[in-house]
Every structure is written in C-alpha cells, then in structure tokens.
Amino acid sequence: MNFYTNTDTSTLPPMNQILIFVGLTLICVIGLAFGLHTMLVGHHHTLGTTREVPWGLLITPYVFFACLSTGLCMISSLGQIFGLDTFKPLVTRTVFLSLIAMAAGLLCIALEIETPWRVGYYALFSPQPFSNIWWKATIYSLFTVFTICNFLLLMIRREKFARVFGFIAFAVVIIGNLNMNSDMELLGSRGFWSEGYMPLYFLSLSALTGCAAILLFNWIGSIFHKQSLRSQDEKALLATGRLFFVLLLGISYFTIVKIMGGFVPKFTNNPEAMALLVQGDFAKNFWIGEVGLAVLLPLALISLTKGKNVIVLALAGISCLIGAYVLFYDLVIVGQLVPHFQDYNVVDLPQYYSYSPSLHEIMISVGVTFFFLAAFIFGEMLFKKIYIHDQYNI
Amino acid sequence: MKGIQLDKLKNEGPETLSLKERRQFLKFGLVVTGVFLGGSIFSLTSAQAQGAYRGGKVVPPAGQFPYKPHYTMVIRQGQCIDCELCMEACVRTNSVPAYGYRTTILERRIPNAEGEQERAFMPILCNQCNQPSCVRVCPTGATYKDATTGIVLMSPKKCIGCKTCMAACPYNQRYYKEEDRAIDKCNFCFDTKLKESGGKTTACSAACPAGVRIFGDLTDPETEAYKLIHTRGNVFWVLKPESGTLPNIFYMDATDA
C-alpha cells in the first residue's frame, strides 16, 4: 500500500480537529519541559522524593500506562488472536491505544530516572538477569517493537502476519505485567507489595483499565468525528461493557481484601501501611478514589442502565480510569511511608514518613498524560479509515 | 442497538457444541494458562522465595565464609557515646556531601524490665549483606558484591538512577550523590582508608574513641572481630533478620565483650 497517494487537501482533517491536537500537544510540551528542566538541574532540586521515599508520583503514570497498555493488548487480542467476532471492530484502534499507552509509560519512566542516557548501553552490555527491573524494561521495549509491527501490518492489511506479532506482544506484555509485582515486592522490609494476590490483582486491574479506556476513547472518537457509532462498534462496546462489569466485580473482591487488611492486621503482610491507606492520611484517596471512583460508581452506572448505554459506559470508564490512577498512586507511595526502623524505638522517628509531590512531578505527569491524549487525537486524525476497515478484514 | 440478551437465550446444552468450537475453547484456555504460567516463571518467582533467611542461620559456621578476606564489623552498641567522630571521619575520607551520609547514629529508648527507658546509641551503616536485595534489584549491575571481599560496591558509571536499590534496602543506607550522578553508599572505605591501611581498618572504625566499631576479617582468627563473634557466651544480633539479607554487621552489648 502506498501511503503517499491521498495527499489532496480534501483528506486533511478539519481545522477544529487540528486545533484540539495542537492544544493537547502544547500542554504536553509544557509538562515535558518540566521534565527536561528536572533532568538538567537534578532531581534533588525539583522532585519531592527523599532518601526515605525514593519513588514518588512519577512512578504512578508509569505503572498506570504500562498496566493500561497491557489491558488494551489483552482486549485487542480477544478479537485479533482469539477470533471473537464481536471484538473485531475494536482491534486496530485498541492496538494503537496500547502502543501509545506504553510509549507514555516509557516516556514517564525515562523522565523519572536520573540518568536515562545510560539505560540503553548498560541494559544491553551489563545486563543483570536477576533484576525484575531489567526484565521489565526489556520486555516492555520488546512489546513496543512488536506492537509497532502489529499496527503497521494492520495498516497494510496483512492481518495474518499482524496476528503473529499481536500474539507475541500479548505473551510478552503479560510476562511484563507479572514482573510488575515481583520488582515492587522488593521494597526492603516493606511488605505492602508482597500480598499473595498481587499478580492476579495487577492482571485484573490491567484488563479493567483496558476495558475502561476502550469504552471511553471509542466514544470520544465518535464525538471527535461527529459521527454516531456504527452498529458493529456499538455491539463491540456493549460486549466490552459486560466484560468491564465482570472485572469490576473481581476488583471489588480485592478491594474488600484491602479493607479487611486495613482494619484487621492479621489479614495483611503490612498492617501499618494498610491502616494508613484505609484509616489514615490516605483514607480519602482510598475511599473516594479506589472504592468510589474505581469500583462503586462504574458498577452503579452500569447497573442502572443495564450496560446498554454507550455514553454511560464511557462515563463509567473515565470514572474507573481516574480511580485506578489514584489506586496506583497509593500502591506506590503508601508502602514506602512505613519507617525502616519502626520497631527499634528510635527517638524522633515519625510514625510514618511523609511525601508530597512537587510541582515538577505534577507537571511531568500532566505532560505524559497529555502526550497520550495528543497521540490518541493524532491517531484519530490519521487512521480513521484504518479503524473503520477493521470490521471487514480481520 | 440491543446487546445479546443472555438471560433470555435457551440453554442449548454442551452436546450442541461443534468439535471446532470445543477445540477453540480448549485452545483459548491453554493459551491463557500457558501465558500465565510462563509469565510466573519469567517473573523470577516471588521475592520471598528468593529471600536469604534460611532457618535462622544468620552467621555461617566458622570456616565456611564465602569470601576471603570476609570483612565484617562488630558494633559494641553499649559503648557508643554519640560523639559522631565516626561520621565526621567518614565524610572527610569519602567526600560525602552535606545532604547525604554513609553512616549515622540512631538514638534509641529501650524499655527495660522495670518499665523504665534506657538510652542507647545505635550506629548504622551499609550491612554489606551476603544476600543484598540492592544487588538483586539493580538492572545494570551498577551495584555488586566484590568477588574477593564480599563488600557491596558501586560502579557509578553504570548507575541509571532508578533508585530501586534505595527502595529495596531495608536499612536505608543508600542515597543519590549528585556529583557522581549515581547512588553512593558505605563500601568499608574500599578505595580509601581500607586500601591505605592494607585492609586493616576503615575511617569510622579508626576514628572511634570508644572502641565501638570493631572492623575485622571473619576468616582471620587473629582479628578482634573474629574473636568477639566466636567467643562462647557473647550475644550478638543483626538488624532486621526477617529481611533475609544475611548482614555482615553484628551488634552486641559492650558488657558482653
């Protein structure tokens, strides 16, 4: 297929679409400028992280987007790899979303680490195979390559080859997701991450955020193009909505386990952290974000409309995504706030360490999020015809 | 458009499923199971399984130490007066910046049997663990165990600044040194005082006026550290044994020595 044939002005996106893209890109650039500034002057001067709490807000978008990408890949695989007809109309847009989500995650972690320019060389020439971080960086980089191949092959309508790359990307990203728990689990004596249910929790969360993003961004796509959803798309979204509902029930179970851990110490490996989350300074985050926005509101919205209203499903999706973001923030931060020598009767040791994100951390997170949004709009402007093509050829 | 009304569909029973559909379902299940199991293996299993805590064997038996010389430090906690000369010597010897530290002294109030609180000073430094979690998490091998001495060292040029080692250290003994653009930590003065003294002492140990920090070699029966650890009746402990890191810094009360 020749991509350079349709270059007459009639195929250019409308001006308002371009303006939206430019606006989003501008916010992204401003956010990333804070990242560049941080890189130049040193993290010590701009970030809120400390010796005691070395991982801050910037780990959250990384984990969020990596899990989102995993979830999107899982849902796209339903149509592309496992051949479920209902999900086929979603495949190409979902693969693209998965790709840009991972790119956003990698961009964020590149700005989070102090010397990202050393990563490529030393990860390759001085690898440490016992490090989950090394595995995860390698796996996610490979995933990005395979997903690019998958998307390019979908663009040129080589569905069979695309499916092969899609399958490899799917297998690889699930492995990466299972690694997520293992590397977080090594936070010293901080057992917050070492709960037995964590691997399954991460997978479920990934699938959940994947469904939420599909519901939201397909709806936004239809608004963006000022077109109502086609019947196949609507059918696919309703099916995704049902899957979303089941996953919400699954996540409810894990949330209940967290609540039990927060109130009854014997149900958790790290009662101090869980108490801080459920009853302490992070209680607002937990009850409003993790319980309300991530689980209860979406469940209520879907139940009230019996999962048959695409707009309500999209609203449930955005609520869940915001809640999941808060959830990942809590997951990263709370476990680190339990002091190292809390059992040693040390004088002047606080009950919990403190951490507040700095302006730079907030702006970098905003920049990365808007990178994702700008890339999505870019995709809508450029690949609209390819997205529509899905239903006929896979 | 309406979705599929599952609740209104008639149950057709499994016998109506075609062979192709059964195969597809089985394939789907096998793929999901295979990927999950494969992922679990690649995720290097859980950190707990990798832990070094082996039934309470905190110190290997005499003659079975994995390094030679196997450097250690015995800290006679009860003798510490918090004069901080050790900290000053460390800063001076190893160019430690004002915002960081390689060693520090924590003040403790320990409740005794009479219900009163005893004051104690606890010097802490990198525990040079035999199973260091910092080494395991480092993605580029920037932090590693020296093959000869077992000291946990840093190769600053390889450090990417991900700070995972800081998060993983149960003793909070790492900090980011801006000047090197890398993590810094105690290395028993490997490239400074230890080298100068021919492997006999460290800056903090040499500076201590109260004989709190006893540096030595666990494989050399002539060193004071060896004698203290292997004297019957001496009670010593390590920090956070539940972390499973097998530390090489041992604590004891001064009265035991």
XYZ file of C-alpha atoms in Angstrom:
651
model
C 0.000 0.000 0.000
C 1.298 3.446 -0.889
C 0.685 5.962 1.889
C 1.568 8.979 -0.184
C -1.185 8.855 -2.763
C -4.015 10.595 -0.910
C -2.440 13.926 -0.267
C -5.034 16.263 -1.724
C -6.453 18.871 0.618
C -9.841 17.168 0.901
C -8.323 14.425 3.083
C -6.823 16.863 5.564
C -8.550 16.843 8.961
C -10.864 19.781 9.738
C -9.297 22.814 11.383
C -11.057 22.292 14.730
C -9.559 18.782 14.984
C -6.116 20.175 14.274
C -6.631 22.853 16.915
C -7.574 20.244 19.507
C -4.436 18.312 18.645
C -2.271 21.438 18.841
C -3.804 22.388 22.215
C -3.160 18.960 23.706
C 0.363 18.892 22.284
C 1.077 22.304 23.762
C 0.119 21.155 27.271
C 2.193 18.016 26.700
C 5.214 20.099 25.695
C 4.849 22.363 28.743
C 4.700 19.314 31.020
C 7.664 17.670 29.361
C 9.624 20.933 29.625
C 9.437 20.484 33.387
C 10.910 17.029 32.840
C 13.749 18.463 30.808
C 14.393 21.061 33.498
C 14.476 18.314 36.111
C 16.971 16.376 34.051
C 19.220 19.414 33.705
C 19.246 20.684 37.298
C 18.949 17.295 39.010
C 16.009 15.530 40.621
C 17.183 16.544 44.085
C 16.187 20.152 43.379
C 12.855 19.604 41.707
C 11.223 16.383 42.913
C 9.571 15.681 46.243
C 11.285 12.330 46.663
C 13.706 11.733 49.521
C 16.197 9.176 50.750
C 13.388 7.523 52.702
C 10.770 7.743 49.926
C 12.794 7.400 46.723
C 9.831 6.598 44.471
C 7.322 9.389 44.019
C 4.396 10.435 41.884
C 6.239 9.775 38.619
C 6.157 6.034 39.162
C 2.349 6.251 39.120
C 1.854 7.270 35.455
C 4.463 4.684 34.501
C 2.675 1.837 36.273
C -0.711 3.175 35.175
C 0.140 3.414 31.494
C 2.066 0.128 31.473
C -0.935 -1.645 33.007
C -3.319 0.212 30.695
C -1.265 -0.875 27.712
C -1.325 -4.456 28.971
C -5.094 -4.335 29.386
C -5.621 -2.840 25.947
C -3.414 -5.522 24.433
C -5.445 -8.191 26.247
C -8.739 -6.840 24.937
C -7.417 -6.392 21.394
C -6.218 -9.987 21.484
C -9.799 -11.169 22.030
C -10.654 -10.068 18.512
C -7.290 -10.344 16.833
C -5.811 -13.529 18.304
C -8.708 -15.461 19.776
C -11.027 -14.625 16.896
C -14.042 -13.382 18.849
C -16.063 -11.656 16.127
C -17.775 -9.225 18.477
C -14.475 -7.581 19.422
C -13.013 -7.396 15.919
C -14.220 -3.869 15.112
C -12.159 -2.579 18.033
C -8.855 -4.213 17.168
C -6.889 -1.564 15.264
C -7.817 1.392 17.473
C -7.103 -0.725 20.578
C -3.712 -1.807 19.270
C -2.855 1.841 18.612
C -4.055 2.875 22.075
C -1.983 0.081 23.588
C 1.069 1.295 21.704
C 0.743 4.941 22.759
C -0.061 3.947 26.349
C 3.196 2.010 26.556
C 5.041 4.879 24.901
C 3.599 7.245 27.530
C 4.684 4.864 30.312
C 8.211 4.561 28.950
C 8.423 8.321 28.458
C 7.454 8.846 32.074
C 9.989 6.376 33.446
C 12.667 7.928 31.225
C 11.990 11.266 32.909
C 11.769 9.660 36.344
C 15.192 8.057 36.380
C 18.209 10.273 36.929
C 20.416 9.232 34.025
C 18.239 7.693 31.301
C 21.012 8.023 28.726
C 22.898 5.211 30.459
C 19.969 2.790 30.223
C 20.297 1.650 26.623
C 24.014 0.922 26.780
C 24.282 -0.704 30.201
C 20.989 -2.605 29.984
C 22.427 -4.167 26.851
C 26.096 -4.590 27.772
C 25.826 -5.016 31.528
C 22.533 -6.822 31.992
C 21.504 -8.143 35.378
C 19.141 -11.049 34.724
C 18.191 -11.373 38.400
C 16.705 -7.898 38.326
C 12.992 -7.678 37.650
C 13.502 -4.068 36.629
C 15.847 -5.223 33.870
C 13.333 -7.826 32.706
C 10.512 -5.346 32.749
C 12.435 -2.679 30.825
C 13.491 -5.271 28.258
C 10.043 -6.811 27.998
C 8.242 -3.503 27.613
C 10.740 -2.337 25.000
C 10.193 -5.569 23.062
C 6.453 -5.173 23.448
C 6.640 -1.711 21.928
C 8.572 -3.040 18.927
C 6.170 -5.954 18.381
C 3.134 -3.711 18.747
C 4.541 -1.235 16.222
C 4.990 -4.154 13.801
C 1.468 -5.349 14.599
C -0.014 -1.931 13.928
C 1.963 -1.365 10.729
C 0.867 -4.751 9.404
C -2.740 -3.946 10.264
C -2.349 -0.696 8.352
C -1.230 -2.504 5.223
C -3.908 -5.155 5.745
C -1.607 -8.078 6.371
C -3.844 -9.465 9.084
C -2.249 -12.914 9.323
C 1.233 -11.549 9.954
C -0.203 -8.901 12.230
C -1.829 -11.638 14.295
C 1.575 -13.318 14.820
C 3.100 -10.089 16.141
C -0.039 -9.437 18.133
C 0.289 -12.802 19.820
C 3.978 -12.289 20.639
C 3.214 -8.821 22.018
C 0.362 -10.262 24.070
C 2.541 -13.014 25.564
C 5.382 -10.603 26.244
C 3.276 -7.951 27.936
C 1.581 -10.470 30.239
C 5.039 -11.606 31.330
C 5.966 -7.971 31.944
C 2.831 -7.439 33.962
C 3.579 -10.441 36.156
C 7.027 -8.967 36.717
C 5.462 -5.769 37.989
C 4.635 -7.325 41.307
C 7.980 -9.025 41.752
C 10.038 -5.892 41.432
C 7.780 -3.891 43.684
C 7.861 -6.709 46.191
C 11.489 -5.977 46.956
C 10.854 -2.740 48.758
C 13.010 -3.831 51.648
C 11.108 -4.751 54.710
C 8.043 -3.039 53.347
C 5.618 -5.855 52.689
C 2.970 -3.680 51.103
C 3.509 -5.172 47.700
C 4.083 -8.736 48.756
C 0.453 -9.650 49.313
C -0.227 -13.051 47.756
C -2.982 -11.773 45.491
C -0.859 -9.090 43.814
C -0.035 -10.814 40.467
C -3.702 -11.570 39.799
C -4.628 -8.105 41.055
C -2.275 -6.464 38.561
C -3.624 -8.545 35.686
C -7.230 -7.814 36.644
C -6.501 -4.105 37.045
C -4.818 -4.065 33.659
C -7.787 -5.711 31.972
C -10.142 -3.377 33.841
C -8.349 -0.198 32.799
C -8.086 -1.597 29.258
C -11.873 -2.032 29.079
C -12.448 1.400 30.622
C -10.152 3.059 28.084
C -11.804 1.283 25.156
C -15.251 2.396 26.293
C -14.087 5.955 26.805
C -11.898 6.503 23.782
C -14.183 4.848 21.249
C -16.952 7.131 22.442
C -14.662 10.166 22.305
C -13.646 9.019 18.815
C -17.272 9.130 17.659
C -17.739 12.599 19.183
C -14.488 13.769 17.632
C -15.586 12.697 14.178
C -19.156 13.904 14.799
C -20.464 10.533 13.761
C -22.724 8.161 15.635
C -21.298 4.755 16.409
C -21.832 2.094 13.809
C -23.844 -0.920 14.893
C -20.795 -3.206 14.920
C -18.872 -0.766 17.082
C -21.773 -0.376 19.471
C -22.164 -4.133 19.737
C -18.448 -4.461 20.473
C -18.600 -1.719 23.102
C -21.599 -3.310 24.808
C -19.692 -6.602 24.942
C -16.686 -4.740 26.382
C -19.063 -3.166 28.891
C -20.170 -6.600 30.071
C -16.562 -7.699 30.457
C -15.884 -4.434 32.287
C -18.721 -5.181 34.699
C -17.371 -8.665 35.478
C -13.889 -7.247 36.063
C -15.314 -4.586 38.364
C -16.847 -7.358 40.451
C -13.429 -9.057 40.547
C -11.695 -5.856 41.636
C -14.398 -5.383 44.291
C -13.188 -8.610 45.860
C -9.596 -7.318 46.038
C -10.844 -4.009 47.416
C -12.698 -5.836 50.177
C -9.492 -7.743 50.969
C -7.700 -4.374 51.277
C -10.396 -3.034 53.579
C -10.110 -6.140 55.755
C -6.329 -5.670 55.879
C -6.807 -2.050 56.882
C -8.996 -2.890 59.833
C -7.765 -6.348 60.852
C -3.941 -6.667 60.874
C -3.904 -10.455 60.553
C -5.278 -10.199 57.012
C -2.226 -8.413 55.650
C 1.566 -8.628 55.475
C 1.964 -4.948 56.269
C -0.699 -3.785 58.728
C 0.883 -0.337 59.257
C 0.700 0.538 55.573
C -2.790 -0.871 55.143
C -4.023 1.057 58.183
C -2.517 4.231 56.720
C -4.327 3.531 53.473
C -7.722 2.603 54.826
C -7.941 4.656 58.014
C -5.059 7.142 57.948
C -3.915 10.043 55.784
C -4.622 8.139 52.577
C -8.190 7.228 53.557
C -9.675 9.916 51.278
C -7.681 8.548 48.370
C -8.799 5.048 49.199
C -12.492 5.580 49.844
C -13.116 8.233 47.190
C -10.619 7.086 44.556
C -10.150 3.352 44.920
C -13.591 2.448 46.231
C -15.865 5.201 44.901
C -14.478 6.197 41.535
C -12.711 2.986 40.544
C -15.391 0.490 41.561
C -18.696 1.671 43.033
C -19.610 4.491 40.647
C -18.894 2.459 37.496
C -20.786 -0.504 38.952
C -23.739 1.730 39.792
C -23.758 3.417 36.383
C -23.666 0.122 34.526
C -26.256 -1.465 36.775
C -28.680 1.455 36.407
C -28.547 1.336 32.611
C -28.121 -2.439 32.453
C -24.953 -1.824 30.486
C -26.831 -0.805 27.357
C -25.975 2.865 27.113
C -22.645 3.572 25.469
C -22.410 7.112 26.861
C -22.928 5.876 30.411
C -20.380 3.135 29.789
C -17.911 5.820 28.695
C -18.624 7.814 31.854
C -18.120 4.663 33.914
C -14.858 4.215 32.027
C -13.482 7.664 32.841
C -14.528 7.300 36.479
C -12.726 3.967 36.667
C -9.588 5.338 34.990
C -9.354 8.254 37.441
C -9.923 5.885 40.366
C -7.312 3.465 39.025
C -4.788 6.316 38.780
C -5.354 7.112 42.444
C -5.091 3.409 43.230
C -1.696 3.116 41.565
C -0.503 6.246 43.360
C -1.466 4.725 46.696
C 0.129 1.444 45.734
C 3.452 3.115 45.004
C 3.584 5.580 47.887
C 1.886 4.094 50.943
C 4.179 1.100 51.361
C 7.232 3.356 51.399
C 5.917 5.557 54.193
C 6.399 2.935 56.909
C 9.737 3.845 58.558
C 12.668 1.463 58.179
C 13.376 1.153 61.905
C 9.841 1.465 63.223
C 10.297 -1.461 65.668
C 13.546 -0.161 67.140
C 12.228 2.565 69.484
C 14.222 5.196 67.659
C 13.913 8.719 69.069
C 12.313 11.316 66.738
C 11.353 8.711 64.172
C 7.937 9.661 62.782
C 5.119 7.157 62.808
C 5.112 7.471 59.019
C 7.460 9.162 56.573
C 5.885 11.971 54.589
C 5.807 12.604 50.877
C 4.108 15.269 48.753
C 4.528 15.531 45.006
C 6.304 18.662 43.798
C 5.130 20.993 41.018
C 7.627 19.371 38.662
C 6.300 15.897 39.392
C 2.720 17.033 38.829
C 3.592 18.826 35.606
C 5.589 15.898 34.237
C 2.634 13.606 34.986
C 0.326 16.045 33.217
C 2.748 16.187 30.293
C 2.830 12.421 29.955
C -0.962 12.140 30.208
C -1.400 14.792 27.542
C 1.177 13.022 25.402
C -1.181 10.043 25.452
C -4.220 12.205 24.681
C -2.455 14.092 21.880
C -1.254 10.824 20.378
C -4.807 9.472 20.532
C -6.156 12.518 18.666
C -3.278 12.218 16.198
C -4.359 8.627 15.591
C -7.980 9.668 15.133
C -6.989 12.214 12.522
C -4.639 9.930 10.649
C -6.023 6.416 10.991
C -9.779 6.900 10.914
C -10.150 4.934 7.687
C -7.994 2.136 9.013
C -10.096 1.888 12.179
C -13.244 1.564 10.065
C -11.528 -1.051 7.953
C -11.398 -3.445 10.934
C -14.833 -4.963 10.641
C -14.346 -6.204 7.103
C -10.949 -7.819 7.005
C -9.962 -9.477 10.239
C -28.862 -1.442 19.252
C -29.542 -4.151 21.795
C -26.787 -6.425 23.003
C -27.174 -10.187 23.311
C -29.910 -10.958 25.855
C -28.111 -13.819 27.573
C -30.807 -14.275 30.180
C -33.450 -14.818 27.503
C -31.498 -17.364 25.484
C -32.439 -21.002 25.755
C -29.771 -23.327 27.154
C -28.704 -25.470 24.220
C -26.524 -27.804 26.267
C -22.898 -28.782 25.617
C -23.877 -31.566 23.209
C -24.769 -28.987 20.562
C -21.239 -27.582 20.501
C -19.324 -28.481 17.391
C -15.908 -30.086 17.539
C -14.401 -26.884 16.162
C -15.932 -24.792 18.921
C -14.708 -27.219 21.589
C -11.193 -27.095 20.160
C -11.276 -23.311 20.061
C -12.371 -23.144 23.676
C -9.651 -25.576 24.757
C -7.022 -23.656 22.802
C -8.117 -20.412 24.433
C -7.834 -21.982 27.892
C -4.431 -23.481 27.144
C -3.081 -20.200 25.825
C -4.264 -18.267 28.855
C -2.882 -20.875 31.249
C 0.397 -21.142 29.345
C 0.941 -17.414 29.268
C 0.179 -17.049 32.955
C 2.493 -19.904 33.931
C 5.201 -18.706 31.570
C 4.902 -15.241 32.991
C 5.206 -16.535 36.517
C 8.422 -18.333 35.650
C 9.868 -15.301 33.880
C 8.933 -13.059 36.754
C 11.689 -14.869 38.647
C 9.130 -16.074 41.169
C 8.446 -14.135 44.285
C 10.958 -12.130 46.223
C 10.085 -14.056 49.342
C 11.169 -17.284 47.693
C 14.437 -15.573 46.806
C 14.952 -14.459 50.372
C 18.088 -15.451 52.160
C 16.623 -16.160 55.544
C 17.401 -19.798 55.992
C 16.047 -21.097 59.225
C 17.800 -18.520 61.367
C 21.356 -19.178 60.149
C 22.399 -15.561 60.437
C 26.114 -16.257 60.615
C 27.700 -19.110 58.667
C 29.724 -21.579 60.753
C 33.452 -20.848 61.198
C 35.477 -21.829 58.147
C 32.501 -21.601 55.802
C 32.550 -17.934 54.911
C 32.182 -17.367 51.199
C 34.833 -14.626 50.886
C 38.473 -14.277 51.849
C 39.051 -11.839 53.428
C 35.454 -11.658 54.573
C 35.176 -8.195 56.074
C 32.806 -7.535 58.902
C 32.144 -5.013 61.628
C 31.118 -5.722 65.180
C 29.354 -2.815 66.842
C 29.534 -2.729 70.627
C 26.389 -0.681 70.936
C 26.552 -0.063 74.685
C 29.864 1.793 74.371
C 28.697 4.374 71.850
C 28.520 7.902 73.275
C 27.208 9.565 70.115
C 30.314 11.741 69.662
C 29.846 11.416 65.885
C 33.601 11.323 65.211
C 32.963 8.260 63.089
C 30.539 10.215 60.921
C 32.982 13.109 60.559
C 35.787 10.756 59.562
C 33.558 9.090 57.009
C 32.589 12.422 55.439
C 36.214 13.554 55.328
C 37.603 10.311 53.939
C 34.953 9.559 51.358
C 33.903 13.052 50.217
C 30.367 12.585 51.442
C 28.244 15.660 50.623
C 26.308 17.549 53.296
C 22.922 16.301 52.044
C 23.851 12.623 52.387
C 25.500 10.191 54.745
C 27.146 6.801 54.575
C 26.836 6.119 58.258
C 24.810 7.647 61.050
C 23.896 7.075 64.690
C 20.317 6.481 65.796
C 19.237 7.217 69.359
C 17.023 4.592 70.908
C 14.900 4.463 74.073
C 14.633 0.844 75.001
C 12.057 -0.146 77.639
C 13.580 -2.349 80.361
C 12.061 -4.826 82.782
C 11.434 -2.138 85.390
C 9.273 -0.207 82.960
C 11.901 2.493 82.523
C 13.511 3.530 79.291
C 17.224 3.006 78.686
C 19.016 5.291 76.295
C 21.189 3.656 73.654
C 23.006 4.802 70.544
C 22.946 2.569 67.512
C 25.480 3.310 64.756
C 24.253 2.104 61.395
C 25.933 1.697 58.040
C 25.600 -0.499 54.980
C 25.293 -4.056 56.268
C 27.348 -5.482 53.359
C 24.762 -8.258 53.221
C 25.559 -11.719 51.946
C 22.217 -11.685 50.132
C 21.807 -7.984 49.361
C 18.424 -7.005 47.970
C 20.006 -3.874 46.442
C 22.292 -6.006 44.263
C 19.447 -8.198 43.141
C 17.233 -5.352 42.001
C 19.887 -3.329 40.161
C 19.137 -3.659 36.424
C 22.646 -2.857 35.169
C 24.927 -4.403 37.757
C 25.952 -0.935 38.956
C 25.921 -2.272 42.492
C 27.539 -5.633 43.072
C 29.300 -7.879 45.564
C 33.070 -7.754 45.295
C 34.060 -11.294 44.383
C 37.029 -11.338 46.809
C 35.888 -9.462 49.885
C 32.109 -9.596 49.622
C 31.858 -5.836 50.066
C 28.850 -4.334 48.278
C 30.393 -1.868 45.834
C 29.126 0.715 43.367
C 30.163 1.291 39.790
C 28.844 4.864 39.374
C 29.219 4.958 35.600
C 26.680 2.124 35.272
C 24.100 3.633 37.616
C 20.935 4.777 35.810
C 19.495 6.432 38.927
C 16.311 4.354 39.078
C 16.664 4.308 42.885
C 15.269 0.799 43.123
C 18.218 -0.151 45.328
C 17.310 2.690 47.687
C 13.756 1.422 47.852
C 14.934 -2.151 48.343
C 17.497 -1.526 51.107
C 15.912 -2.456 54.435
C 18.469 -0.318 56.290
C 18.046 2.991 54.422
C 21.763 3.070 53.689
C 21.834 4.490 50.189
C 21.484 7.994 48.812
C 21.798 9.653 45.442
C 25.060 11.571 45.058
C 24.532 14.374 42.587
C 28.230 14.911 41.952
C 28.597 11.345 40.635
C 25.084 11.180 39.175
C 24.896 7.818 40.902
C 23.897 6.138 44.143
C 26.505 6.290 46.908
C 26.875 4.077 49.951
C 29.327 2.766 52.529
C 31.887 0.443 50.984
C 34.031 -0.121 54.085
C 36.311 2.618 52.673
C 37.262 0.135 49.947
C 39.026 2.730 47.789
C 40.248 4.998 50.585
C 41.099 4.043 54.177
C 40.873 0.283 53.712
C 43.296 0.474 50.816
C 45.669 2.755 52.733
C 45.670 0.558 55.820
C 46.300 -2.651 53.929
C 42.836 -3.993 54.724
C 43.118 -3.411 58.456
C 40.593 -0.682 59.211
C 38.010 1.800 57.992
C 37.770 5.550 58.623
C 34.889 5.257 61.104
C 36.490 2.389 62.983
C 39.844 4.191 63.227
C 38.185 7.396 64.435
C 36.024 5.833 67.160
C 37.470 6.765 70.599
C 35.268 4.277 72.477
C 36.115 1.120 70.578
C 32.559 0.754 69.343
C 33.217 -0.140 65.733
C 35.440 -3.213 65.517
C 36.406 -3.839 61.917
C 37.851 -7.213 61.021
C 38.038 -10.303 58.883
C 35.758 -13.236 59.628
C 38.245 -15.646 58.066
C 41.146 -14.487 60.217
C 41.038 -15.885 63.791
C 43.594 -13.266 64.854
C 41.275 -10.285 64.316
C 39.310 -8.882 67.223
C 36.063 -9.074 65.293
C 36.543 -12.807 64.745
C 37.299 -13.360 68.397
C 34.263 -11.397 69.559
C 31.899 -13.264 67.282
C 33.309 -16.680 68.066
C 33.609 -16.297 71.817
C 31.189 -18.590 73.574
C 28.645 -16.661 75.591
C 28.770 -13.472 73.591
C 25.310 -12.412 72.495
C 25.049 -10.529 69.244
C 22.360 -9.709 66.762
C 21.853 -8.293 63.297
C 19.406 -5.656 62.158
C 16.191 -6.814 60.547
C 16.989 -10.520 60.204
C 13.476 -11.036 58.802
C 14.607 -9.293 55.602
C 16.681 -12.354 54.814
C 19.685 -10.361 53.674
C 22.311 -12.027 55.913
C 24.069 -8.866 57.131
C 27.781 -8.688 57.932
C 27.371 -6.026 60.613
C 26.909 -7.563 64.055
C 25.662 -5.779 67.158
C 26.427 -6.660 70.755
C 26.228 -5.061 74.166
C 29.526 -3.705 75.478
C 29.114 -5.695 78.671
C 29.393 -8.944 76.711
C 32.854 -8.160 75.421
